[in-house]
Coordinates of C-alpha atoms in Angstrom, one line a residue:
Chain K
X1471 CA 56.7 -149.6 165.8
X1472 CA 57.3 -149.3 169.6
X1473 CA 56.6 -146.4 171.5
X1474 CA 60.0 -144.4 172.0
X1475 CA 60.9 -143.9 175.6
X1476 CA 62.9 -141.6 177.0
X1477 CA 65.1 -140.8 180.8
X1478 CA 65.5 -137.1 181.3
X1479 CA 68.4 -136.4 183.3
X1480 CA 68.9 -132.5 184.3
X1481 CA 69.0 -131.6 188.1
X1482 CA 67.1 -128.1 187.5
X1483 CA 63.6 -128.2 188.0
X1484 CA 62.7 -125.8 185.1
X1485 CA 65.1 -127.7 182.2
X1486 CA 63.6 -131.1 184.1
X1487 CA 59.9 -129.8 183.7
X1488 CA 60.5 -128.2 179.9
X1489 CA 62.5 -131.6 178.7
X1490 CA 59.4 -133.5 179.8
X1491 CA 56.7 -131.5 178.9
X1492 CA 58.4 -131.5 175.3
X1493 CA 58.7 -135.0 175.2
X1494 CA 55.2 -135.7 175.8
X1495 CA 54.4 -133.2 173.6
X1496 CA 55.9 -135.8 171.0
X1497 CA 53.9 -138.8 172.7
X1498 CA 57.3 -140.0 173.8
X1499 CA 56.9 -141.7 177.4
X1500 CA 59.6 -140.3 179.8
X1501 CA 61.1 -140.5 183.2
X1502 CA 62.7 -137.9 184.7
X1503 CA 65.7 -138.0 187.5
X1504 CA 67.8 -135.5 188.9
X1505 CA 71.4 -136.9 188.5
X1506 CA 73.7 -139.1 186.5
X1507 CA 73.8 -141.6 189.4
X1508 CA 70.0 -141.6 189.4
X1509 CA 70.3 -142.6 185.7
X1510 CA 72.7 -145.3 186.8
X1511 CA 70.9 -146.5 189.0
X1512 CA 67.6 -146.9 187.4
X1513 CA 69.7 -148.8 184.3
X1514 CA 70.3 -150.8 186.8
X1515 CA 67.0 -151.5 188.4
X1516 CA 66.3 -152.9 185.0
X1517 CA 64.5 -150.0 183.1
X1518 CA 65.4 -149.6 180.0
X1519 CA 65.3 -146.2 177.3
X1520 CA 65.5 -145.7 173.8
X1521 CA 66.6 -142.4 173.9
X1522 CA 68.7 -140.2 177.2
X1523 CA 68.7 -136.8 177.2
X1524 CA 71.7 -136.2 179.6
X1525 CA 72.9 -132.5 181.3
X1526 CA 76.2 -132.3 181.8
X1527 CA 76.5 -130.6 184.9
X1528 CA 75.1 -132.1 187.6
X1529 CA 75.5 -132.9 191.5
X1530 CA 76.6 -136.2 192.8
X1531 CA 77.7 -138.0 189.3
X1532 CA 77.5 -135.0 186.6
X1533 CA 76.7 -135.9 182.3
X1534 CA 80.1 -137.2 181.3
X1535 CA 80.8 -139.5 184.4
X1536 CA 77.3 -141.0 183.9
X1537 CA 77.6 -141.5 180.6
X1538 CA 80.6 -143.5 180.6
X1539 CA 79.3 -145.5 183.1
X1540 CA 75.8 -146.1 181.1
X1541 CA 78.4 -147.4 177.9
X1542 CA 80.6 -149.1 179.9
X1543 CA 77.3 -151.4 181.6
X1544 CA 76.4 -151.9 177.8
X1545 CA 73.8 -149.2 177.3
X1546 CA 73.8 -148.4 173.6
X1547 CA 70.7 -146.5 173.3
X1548 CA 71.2 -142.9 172.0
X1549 CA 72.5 -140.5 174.4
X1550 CA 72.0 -136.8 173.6
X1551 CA 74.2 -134.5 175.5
X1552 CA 71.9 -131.1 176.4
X1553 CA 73.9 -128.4 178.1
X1554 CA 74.6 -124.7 177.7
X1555 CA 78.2 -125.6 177.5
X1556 CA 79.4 -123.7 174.2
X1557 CA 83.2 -124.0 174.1
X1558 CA 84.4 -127.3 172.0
X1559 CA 86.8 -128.2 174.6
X1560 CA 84.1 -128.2 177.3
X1561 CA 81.6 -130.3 174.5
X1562 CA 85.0 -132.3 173.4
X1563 CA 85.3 -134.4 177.1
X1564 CA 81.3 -134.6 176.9
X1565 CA 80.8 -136.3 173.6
X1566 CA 84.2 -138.3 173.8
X1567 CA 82.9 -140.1 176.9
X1568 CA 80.2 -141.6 174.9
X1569 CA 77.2 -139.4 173.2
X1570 CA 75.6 -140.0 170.0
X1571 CA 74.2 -136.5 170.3
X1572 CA 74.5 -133.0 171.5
X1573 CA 72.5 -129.6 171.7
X1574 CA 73.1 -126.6 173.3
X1575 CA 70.3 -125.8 175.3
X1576 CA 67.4 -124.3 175.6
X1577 CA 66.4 -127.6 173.9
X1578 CA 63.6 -126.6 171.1
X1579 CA 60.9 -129.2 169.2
X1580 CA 63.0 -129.0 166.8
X1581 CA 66.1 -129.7 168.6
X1582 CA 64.2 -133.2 170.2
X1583 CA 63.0 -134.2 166.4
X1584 CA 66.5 -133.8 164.9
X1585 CA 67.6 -135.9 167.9
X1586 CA 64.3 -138.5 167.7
X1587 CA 65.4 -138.7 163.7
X1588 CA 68.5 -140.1 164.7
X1589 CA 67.1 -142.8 166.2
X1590 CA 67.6 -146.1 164.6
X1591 CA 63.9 -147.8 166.0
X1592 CA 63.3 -150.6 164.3
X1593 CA 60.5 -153.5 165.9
Chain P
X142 CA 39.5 -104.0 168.0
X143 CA 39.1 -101.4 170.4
X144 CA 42.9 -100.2 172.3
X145 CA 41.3 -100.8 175.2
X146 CA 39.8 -104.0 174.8
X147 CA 41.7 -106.7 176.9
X148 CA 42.7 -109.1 174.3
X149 CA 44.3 -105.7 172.6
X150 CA 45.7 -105.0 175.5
X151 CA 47.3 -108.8 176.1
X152 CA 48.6 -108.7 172.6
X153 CA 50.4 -105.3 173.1
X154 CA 51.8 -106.2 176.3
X155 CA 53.2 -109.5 174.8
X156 CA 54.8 -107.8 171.8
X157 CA 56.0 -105.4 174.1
X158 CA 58.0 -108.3 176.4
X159 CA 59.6 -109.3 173.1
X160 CA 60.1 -106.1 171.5
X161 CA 62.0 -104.6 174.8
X162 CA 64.5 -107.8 175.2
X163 CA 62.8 -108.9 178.4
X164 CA 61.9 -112.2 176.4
X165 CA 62.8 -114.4 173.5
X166 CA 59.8 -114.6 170.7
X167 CA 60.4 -118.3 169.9
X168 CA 61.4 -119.5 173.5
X169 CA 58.0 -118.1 174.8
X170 CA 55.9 -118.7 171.8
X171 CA 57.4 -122.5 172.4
X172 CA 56.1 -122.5 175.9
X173 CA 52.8 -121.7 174.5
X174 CA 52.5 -124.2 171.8
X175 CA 52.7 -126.5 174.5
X176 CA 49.7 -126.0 175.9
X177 CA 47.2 -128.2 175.1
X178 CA 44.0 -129.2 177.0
X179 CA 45.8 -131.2 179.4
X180 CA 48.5 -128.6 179.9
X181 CA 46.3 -125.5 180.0
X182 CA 48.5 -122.9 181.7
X183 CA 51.6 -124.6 181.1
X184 CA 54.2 -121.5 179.7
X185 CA 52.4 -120.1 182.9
X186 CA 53.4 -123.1 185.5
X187 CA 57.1 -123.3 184.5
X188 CA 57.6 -119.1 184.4
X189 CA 56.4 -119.9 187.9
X190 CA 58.8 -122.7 188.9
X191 CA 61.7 -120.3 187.4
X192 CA 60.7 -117.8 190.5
X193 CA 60.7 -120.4 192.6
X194 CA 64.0 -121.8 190.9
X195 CA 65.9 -118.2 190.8
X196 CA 64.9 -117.0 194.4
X197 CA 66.9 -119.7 195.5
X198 CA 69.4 -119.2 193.5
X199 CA 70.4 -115.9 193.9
X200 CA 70.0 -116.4 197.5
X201 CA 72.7 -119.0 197.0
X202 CA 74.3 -116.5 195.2
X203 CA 73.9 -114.2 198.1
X204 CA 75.7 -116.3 201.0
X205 CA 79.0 -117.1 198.4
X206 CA 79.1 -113.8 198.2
X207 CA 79.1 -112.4 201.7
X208 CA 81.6 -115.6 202.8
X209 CA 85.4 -115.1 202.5
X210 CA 86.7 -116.4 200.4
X211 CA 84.3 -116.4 197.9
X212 CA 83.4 -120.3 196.5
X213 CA 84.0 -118.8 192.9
X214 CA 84.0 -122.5 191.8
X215 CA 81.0 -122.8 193.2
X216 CA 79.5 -119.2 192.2
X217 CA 79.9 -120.6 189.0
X218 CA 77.9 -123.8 189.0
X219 CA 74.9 -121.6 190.4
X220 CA 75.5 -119.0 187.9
X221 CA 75.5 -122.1 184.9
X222 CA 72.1 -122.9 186.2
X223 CA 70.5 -119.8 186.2
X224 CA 71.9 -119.1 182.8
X225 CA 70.2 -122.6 181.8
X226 CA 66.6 -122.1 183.7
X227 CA 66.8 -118.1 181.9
X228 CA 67.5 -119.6 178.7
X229 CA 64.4 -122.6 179.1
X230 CA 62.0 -120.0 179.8
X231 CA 63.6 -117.1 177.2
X232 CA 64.2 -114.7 180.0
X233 CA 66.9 -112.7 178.0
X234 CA 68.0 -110.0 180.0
X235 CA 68.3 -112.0 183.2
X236 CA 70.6 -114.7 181.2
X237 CA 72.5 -111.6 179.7
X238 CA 73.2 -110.3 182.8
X239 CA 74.0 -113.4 184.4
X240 CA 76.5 -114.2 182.0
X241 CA 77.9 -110.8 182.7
X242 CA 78.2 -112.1 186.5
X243 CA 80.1 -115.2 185.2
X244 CA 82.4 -113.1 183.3
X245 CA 83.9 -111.5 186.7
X246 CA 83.1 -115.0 188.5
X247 CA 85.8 -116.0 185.7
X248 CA 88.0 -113.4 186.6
X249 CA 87.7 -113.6 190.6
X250 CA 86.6 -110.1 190.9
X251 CA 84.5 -109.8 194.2
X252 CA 83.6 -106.3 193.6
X253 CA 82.3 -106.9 190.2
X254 CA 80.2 -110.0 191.0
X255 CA 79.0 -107.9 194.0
X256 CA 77.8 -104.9 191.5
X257 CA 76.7 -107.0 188.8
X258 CA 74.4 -109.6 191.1
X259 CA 72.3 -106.3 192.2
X260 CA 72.0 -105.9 188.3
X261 CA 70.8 -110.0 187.9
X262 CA 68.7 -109.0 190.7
X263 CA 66.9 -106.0 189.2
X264 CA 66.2 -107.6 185.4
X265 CA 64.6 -110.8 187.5
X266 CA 62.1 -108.2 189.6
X267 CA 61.2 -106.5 186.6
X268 CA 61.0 -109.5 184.5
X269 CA 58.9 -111.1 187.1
X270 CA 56.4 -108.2 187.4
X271 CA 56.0 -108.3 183.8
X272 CA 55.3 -111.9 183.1
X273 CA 52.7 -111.6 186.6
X274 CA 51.0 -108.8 185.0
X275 CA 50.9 -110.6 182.1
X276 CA 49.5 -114.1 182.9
X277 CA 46.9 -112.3 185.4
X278 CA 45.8 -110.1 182.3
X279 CA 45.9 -113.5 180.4
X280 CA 43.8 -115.0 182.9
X281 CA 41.3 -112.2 183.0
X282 CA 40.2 -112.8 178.5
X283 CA 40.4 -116.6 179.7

């Protein structure tokens, strides 16, 4: 099987350091970038993830505008929305604009696994 | 073991962080499972960054406040991610009180974000003096 990879997308330091750390925690490879257009943008570059765990608000190009731009340039890896948004209307917009995924932060191991299990990796 | 022993005394102290709401058991005990060899002093690196993190944030908070008109709008994207960076780290009563503040961000109320910051304020300096006490007493049993 392939190693997983994952982008970490979160403009705080702390939730940018902690999404990491837990990732590699799990021996899953990761990136980290500030922004949504800083995930864009390396999707373009030609980088590619199995697995985008996306804030929603953000600076510059915030979780739901980056994620319909990552569907709309074909990315169909899994994108898990992480956020301390906890009304359903504010999660609605979120997960309509293209998630596969969301958890209400503080993301926990066992927040990541139930999001790694939904993972359809195949070699 | 002996009271005064320090690894007693590190144990108490812990226990007492969760038992007094000043932290969450499973958001800190987290931070410390993920400490390995490589990651030593890990739960002890990101409390750090969150000082780093919430200094500047309620200094952010700060300047909205004393400008006219207030930026609630924009009071309440700081206040979202000091809720988040207190949740990360289990700081409790910092995130309670924060999402007190939001509450009268919500409602425009100047006065009450005004009276209610100085209360964010006072749960992060005891928080902080805490977890420092803490980590160096941590430090010290090695």
């Amino acid at each position: 099987m392939n190693k997983i990879r994952a982008l970490v997308v979160d403009d705080n330091m702390v939730n940018q350091t902690m999404h990491h750390r837990l990732l590699e925690n799990l021996g899953i490879e990761n990136q980290v970038v500030k922004n949504g257009k800083e995930a864009v943008d390396v999707h373009y570059s030609g980088k590619y993830f199995d697995l985008i765990l996306m804030d929603m608000d953000m600076p510059i190009m915030n979780g739901i505008e980056a994620t319909k731009t990552l569907r709309a340039m074909g990315i169909r890896c899994m994108i898990a929305g992480v956020s301390t948004r906890s009304l359903d209307q504010e999660k609605q917009e979120f997960i309509e604009a293209g998630l596969d995924d969301y958890q209400e932060k503080p993301l926990t191991k066992a927040k990541l696994v139930s999001i790694l299990h939904k993972i359809n990796h195949t070699t | 073991m002996d009271r005064n022993h320090p690894q007693h005394q590190v144990l108490y102290m812990r226990r007492s962080l969760f038992d007094q709401g000043y932290i969450d058991r499973e958001q800190f005990i987290q931070l410390e499972e993920l400490q390995d060899d490589a990651n030593p002093n890990f739960a002890e690196e990101i409390v750090t960054l969150f000082y780093t993190d919430s200094a500047r944030l309620i200094q952010n908070i700060e300047q909205i406040l004393v400008n006219k008109p207030i930026d609630f709008a924009r009071l309440d994207d700081i206040l979202h991610q000091f809720k988040g960076s207190s949740s990360s780290i289990g700081a409790k009563k910092v995130k309670e009180a924060c999402t007190q503040l939001r509450e009268y961000c919500c409602a425009e109320n100047a006065e009450g974000c005004m009276r209610t910051l100085q209360v964010v304020k006072q749960e992060y300096a005891v928080l902080k003096r805490k977890l420092e006490t803490y980590f160096q007493m941590v430090r010290q049993v090695g």
